[in-house]
Amino acid sequence: VQVMESGGRLAQAGGSLRLSCAASGSAFHTYYMGWFRQVPGNEREFVAAVTWERGFAAYADSVKGRFTISRDNAKNTLFLQMDSLKPEDTAIYYCNRVRAGTRTSFYDSWGPGTQVIVSA
């Protein structure tokens, strides 16, 4: 699956952003999809993932209660609603297929990502 992330920008702490991930491929609606983020110099980390059928979601502890992942299978699009933003949410955000039962990416290749900067 090929992806294109968007929606990142500069935001104030306490504010909100909504990220989108447009994915190609007719099988998107069957994939476990998720968001990851990376601060330059650090490893990429899991943020959230959502199942394809019933929309069951998993979240990293650092974003639980503040971020909401969702998907529109008809439009091959994945979303990440980010509320109560904190400066430590500053990172490049990527979407990818998630390996079933894990919090790791299925593919080694990544889209361009979208930059989120949260100012204090």
Coordinates of C-alpha atoms in Angstrom, one line a residue:
V1 CA 0.0 0.0 0.0
Q2 CA 1.2 3.5 -0.8
V3 CA 0.3 6.3 1.5
M4 CA 0.4 10.1 1.7
E5 CA 0.1 11.8 5.0
S6 CA -1.2 15.4 5.5
G7 CA -2.6 17.8 8.0
G8 CA 0.5 18.5 10.1
R9 CA 1.3 22.1 11.0
L10 CA 2.3 24.4 13.8
A11 CA -0.1 24.3 16.7
Q12 CA -0.3 25.7 20.2
A13 CA -0.1 23.4 23.3
G14 CA -3.6 22.5 24.3
G15 CA -4.9 22.8 20.7
S16 CA -6.0 20.2 18.2
L17 CA -5.0 18.9 14.8
R18 CA -6.4 16.3 12.5
L19 CA -4.0 14.2 10.4
S20 CA -5.1 12.3 7.3
C21 CA -3.5 9.4 5.5
A22 CA -4.7 8.7 1.9
A23 CA -3.8 5.1 1.0
S24 CA -3.8 3.3 -2.3
G25 CA -4.8 -0.3 -3.0
S26 CA -8.1 -2.1 -3.1
A27 CA -7.2 -4.2 0.0
F28 CA -6.8 -1.2 2.3
H29 CA -10.1 -1.9 4.0
T30 CA -8.8 -5.3 5.2
Y31 CA -5.6 -3.9 6.7
Y32 CA -4.8 -3.1 10.4
M33 CA -3.6 0.5 9.9
G34 CA -1.8 2.8 12.3
W35 CA 0.1 5.9 13.0
F36 CA 3.7 6.2 14.0
R37 CA 5.9 9.2 14.8
Q38 CA 9.5 10.1 14.8
V39 CA 11.6 12.9 16.2
P40 CA 14.8 13.3 14.2
G41 CA 17.6 11.4 15.9
N42 CA 15.2 9.1 17.7
E43 CA 13.6 5.8 16.7
R44 CA 10.2 5.8 15.1
E45 CA 7.5 5.0 17.7
F46 CA 4.0 3.6 17.6
V47 CA 1.2 6.0 18.2
A48 CA -2.1 4.3 17.5
A49 CA -3.7 1.6 15.3
V50 CA -7.2 0.6 14.3
T51 CA -8.6 -2.7 13.0
W52 CA -10.3 -2.9 9.7
E53 CA -13.6 -4.4 10.6
R54 CA -14.9 -3.3 13.9
G55 CA -12.6 -0.3 14.4
F56 CA -11.0 -1.6 17.6
A57 CA -8.2 0.8 18.5
A58 CA -4.9 0.6 20.3
Y59 CA -2.9 3.6 21.6
A60 CA 0.5 4.3 23.1
D61 CA 0.2 5.3 26.7
S62 CA 1.6 8.8 25.9
V63 CA -1.4 9.7 23.7
K64 CA -4.2 7.6 25.3
G65 CA -7.2 9.8 26.1
R66 CA -5.9 12.7 23.9
F67 CA -5.7 11.1 20.4
T68 CA -8.4 9.3 18.4
I69 CA -7.7 7.1 15.4
S70 CA -10.4 6.4 12.9
R71 CA -10.7 5.3 9.3
D72 CA -13.0 5.6 6.3
N73 CA -12.6 2.4 4.3
A74 CA -14.8 3.7 1.5
K75 CA -12.3 6.5 0.9
N76 CA -9.2 4.5 1.8
T77 CA -8.3 7.2 4.4
L78 CA -7.0 6.9 7.9
F79 CA -7.3 9.8 10.4
L80 CA -5.7 10.8 13.7
Q81 CA -7.6 13.4 15.7
M82 CA -5.0 15.0 18.1
D83 CA -6.4 16.9 21.0
S84 CA -4.8 18.5 24.1
L85 CA -1.6 18.7 22.2
K86 CA 1.7 18.8 24.1
P87 CA 5.1 20.1 23.0
E88 CA 6.3 16.5 23.3
D89 CA 3.9 15.5 20.5
T90 CA 6.2 17.4 18.1
A91 CA 7.4 14.9 15.5
I92 CA 7.0 13.7 11.9
Y93 CA 3.9 11.5 11.8
Y94 CA 3.6 8.6 9.4
C95 CA 0.9 6.0 8.7
N96 CA 1.6 2.4 7.7
R97 CA 0.0 -1.0 7.8
V98 CA 0.5 -2.6 11.2
R99 CA 1.6 -6.1 11.7
A100 CA -1.3 -8.1 13.3
G101 CA -1.0 -8.4 17.0
T102 CA 1.9 -6.0 17.3
R103 CA 2.7 -2.4 17.4
T104 CA 5.2 -2.6 14.5
S105 CA 4.9 -1.6 10.9
F106 CA 4.1 -4.3 8.3
Y107 CA 6.2 -2.5 5.6
D108 CA 9.7 -1.2 5.8
S109 CA 9.0 1.6 3.4
W110 CA 7.3 4.8 4.6
G111 CA 5.5 7.7 3.1
P112 CA 6.8 11.3 3.3
G113 CA 5.1 11.9 6.7
T114 CA 3.6 15.1 7.9
Q115 CA 5.3 17.5 10.3
V116 CA 3.6 18.4 13.6
I117 CA 5.1 21.1 15.7
V118 CA 3.5 22.0 19.0
S119 CA 4.6 25.2 20.7
A120 CA 4.4 25.7 24.4

